[in-house]
mmCIF file of C-alpha atoms in Angstrom:
data_model
loop_
_atom_site.group_PDB
_atom_site.id
_atom_site.type_symbol
_atom_site.label_atom_id
_atom_site.label_comp_id
_atom_site.label_asym_id
_atom_site.label_seq_id
_atom_site.Cartn_x
_atom_site.Cartn_y
_atom_site.Cartn_z
ATOM 1 C CA MET A 1 -0.817 -15.751 -17.978
ATOM 2 C CA LYS A 2 -0.347 -12.620 -15.907
ATOM 3 C CA LYS A 3 -2.623 -9.668 -16.378
ATOM 4 C CA LYS A 4 -0.923 -6.649 -17.967
ATOM 5 C CA TYR A 5 -1.552 -2.974 -17.287
ATOM 6 C CA TYR A 6 -0.866 0.373 -18.929
ATOM 7 C CA TYR A 7 -0.319 3.621 -17.067
ATOM 8 C CA ASP A 8 -0.825 7.292 -17.888
ATOM 9 C CA GLN A 9 1.162 9.670 -15.686
ATOM 10 C CA ASP A 10 0.737 13.334 -16.613
ATOM 11 C CA GLY A 11 0.143 12.480 -20.270
ATOM 12 C CA THR A 12 2.978 9.958 -20.486
ATOM 13 C CA LYS A 13 1.549 6.558 -21.373
ATOM 14 C CA ASP A 14 3.511 3.325 -21.179
ATOM 15 C CA GLY A 15 3.000 -0.402 -20.879
ATOM 16 C CA PRO A 16 2.173 -3.169 -20.727
ATOM 17 C CA PHE A 17 3.415 -4.025 -17.229
ATOM 18 C CA THR A 18 2.572 -6.743 -14.719
ATOM 19 C CA ALA A 19 1.033 -5.747 -11.379
ATOM 20 C CA ARG A 20 4.425 -6.275 -9.726
ATOM 21 C CA GLU A 21 6.112 -3.994 -12.266
ATOM 22 C CA ILE A 22 3.466 -1.292 -11.698
ATOM 23 C CA GLN A 23 4.083 -1.526 -7.950
ATOM 24 C CA GLN A 24 7.841 -1.264 -8.542
ATOM 25 C CA LEU A 25 7.332 1.837 -10.738
ATOM 26 C CA LEU A 26 5.269 3.341 -7.929
ATOM 27 C CA TYR A 27 7.967 2.562 -5.351
ATOM 28 C CA GLU A 28 10.698 4.032 -7.569
ATOM 29 C CA GLY A 29 8.668 7.211 -8.064
ATOM 30 C CA THR A 30 8.310 6.758 -11.831
ATOM 31 C CA ILE A 31 4.559 6.945 -11.321
ATOM 32 C CA GLY A 32 2.482 8.267 -8.435
ATOM 33 C CA ALA A 33 -0.729 7.124 -6.779
ATOM 34 C CA ASP A 34 -2.475 9.719 -8.961
ATOM 35 C CA ALA A 35 -1.467 7.857 -12.160
ATOM 36 C CA TRP A 36 -4.214 6.418 -14.336
ATOM 37 C CA ILE A 37 -4.177 2.636 -14.937
ATOM 38 C CA ARG A 38 -6.035 0.307 -17.270
ATOM 39 C CA SER A 39 -5.696 -3.392 -17.940
ATOM 40 C CA GLU A 40 -5.089 -4.803 -21.409
ATOM 41 C CA GLN A 41 -8.665 -6.124 -21.463
ATOM 42 C CA SER A 42 -10.216 -2.777 -20.519
ATOM 43 C CA THR A 43 -10.627 0.609 -22.145
ATOM 44 C CA THR A 44 -11.529 2.296 -18.843
ATOM 45 C CA TRP A 45 -8.810 4.264 -17.068
ATOM 46 C CA ARG A 46 -8.904 4.321 -13.256
ATOM 47 C CA LYS A 47 -6.770 6.064 -10.639
ATOM 48 C CA LEU A 48 -3.982 3.779 -9.419
ATOM 49 C CA GLU A 49 -5.049 4.360 -5.810
ATOM 50 C CA ASP A 50 -8.456 2.838 -6.683
ATOM 51 C CA VAL A 51 -7.057 -0.205 -8.497
ATOM 52 C CA SER A 52 -6.907 -3.536 -6.704
ATOM 53 C CA PHE A 53 -4.533 -5.951 -8.359
ATOM 54 C CA ASP A 54 -6.608 -9.116 -8.025
ATOM 55 C CA GLU A 55 -3.992 -11.574 -9.242
ATOM 56 C CA PRO A 56 -1.726 -12.938 -6.517
ATOM 57 C CA GLU A 57 1.844 -11.933 -7.059
ATOM 58 C CA GLU A 58 4.797 -14.092 -6.117
ATOM 59 C CA PRO A 59 6.348 -12.925 -2.856
ATOM 60 C CA ALA A 60 9.430 -10.773 -3.057
ATOM 61 C CA ALA A 61 12.831 -12.278 -2.404
ATOM 62 C CA ALA A 62 13.766 -12.795 1.218
ATOM 63 C CA ASP A 63 16.373 -10.024 1.469
ATOM 64 C CA PRO A 64 15.299 -7.000 3.571
ATOM 65 C CA SER A 65 15.595 -4.429 0.787
ATOM 66 C CA SER A 66 13.140 -6.243 -1.481
ATOM 67 C CA ARG A 67 10.751 -6.810 1.435
ATOM 68 C CA LYS A 68 10.864 -3.086 2.152
ATOM 69 C CA ALA A 69 10.264 -2.334 -1.538
ATOM 70 C CA ALA A 70 7.285 -4.686 -1.577
ATOM 71 C CA ALA A 71 5.875 -3.137 1.608
ATOM 72 C CA MET A 72 6.289 0.391 0.243
ATOM 73 C CA ALA A 73 4.646 -0.597 -3.031
ATOM 74 C CA MET A 74 1.760 -2.177 -1.149
ATOM 75 C CA LEU A 75 1.353 0.918 1.013
ATOM 76 C CA GLY A 76 1.431 3.095 -2.073
ATOM 77 C CA SER A 77 -1.378 1.077 -3.628
ATOM 78 C CA LEU A 78 -3.739 1.633 -0.663
ATOM 79 C CA THR A 79 -6.545 4.118 -1.169
ATOM 80 C CA TRP A 80 -6.492 7.374 0.783
ATOM 81 C CA LYS A 81 -9.475 6.136 2.818
ATOM 82 C CA THR A 82 -7.579 3.040 3.924
ATOM 83 C CA LYS A 83 -4.501 5.117 4.786
ATOM 84 C CA LEU A 84 -6.680 7.503 6.823
ATOM 85 C CA LEU A 85 -8.261 4.606 8.712
ATOM 86 C CA LEU A 86 -4.834 3.126 9.495
ATOM 87 C CA ALA A 87 -3.575 6.507 10.705
ATOM 88 C CA ILE A 88 -6.606 6.967 12.972
ATOM 89 C CA LEU A 89 -6.168 3.473 14.408
ATOM 90 C CA ILE A 90 -2.498 4.132 15.112
ATOM 91 C CA ILE A 91 -3.205 7.542 16.647
ATOM 92 C CA VAL A 92 -5.959 6.163 18.907
ATOM 93 C CA LEU A 93 -4.703 2.682 19.756
ATOM 94 C CA LEU A 94 -1.024 3.368 20.376
ATOM 95 C CA PRO A 95 -1.595 5.882 23.207
ATOM 96 C CA LEU A 96 -4.287 3.592 24.635
ATOM 97 C CA ILE A 97 -1.871 0.656 24.757
ATOM 98 C CA ILE A 98 0.784 2.846 26.390
ATOM 99 C CA LEU A 99 -1.757 4.111 28.937
ATOM 100 C CA ILE A 100 -2.828 0.559 29.805
ATOM 101 C CA GLY A 101 0.821 -0.374 30.346
ATOM 102 C CA ILE A 102 1.408 2.609 32.622
ATOM 103 C CA VAL A 103 -1.763 1.936 34.674
ATOM 104 C CA SER A 104 -0.795 -1.728 34.987
ATOM 105 C CA LEU A 105 2.672 -0.746 36.219
ATOM 106 C CA ILE A 106 1.189 1.684 38.779
ATOM 107 C CA ILE A 107 -1.239 -0.940 40.073
ATOM 108 C CA ARG A 108 1.553 -3.515 40.470
ATOM 109 C CA THR A 109 3.691 -0.938 42.296
ATOM 110 C CA LEU A 110 0.841 0.037 44.654
ATOM 111 C CA ARG A 111 0.132 -3.605 45.500
ATOM 112 C CA LYS A 112 3.720 -4.017 46.680
ATOM 113 C CA ILE A 113 3.361 -1.132 49.150
#
């Protein structure tokens, strides 16, 4: 049986929803990462961005729009710390990879001369 969750967004409470449904609500903008979430078995409310849905969900259908929706929902469920770390890695590693490519191209060109 799938775990069910309730949400509280700006005083509006609703539920129960499965983890997939919560992620879909987040993707659609019905709720934000600042929403409060609790499971049916718990009385403790936690910020959605701090909640890890520990039950494996079935993968989304194979069409591109549902894959994009699933990816956006997953990104929305990451904590701000994880998003910051990903941004730093992209900002640092991407230019480094480009620089390595440019240096490699220059070296190959100089060897031909």
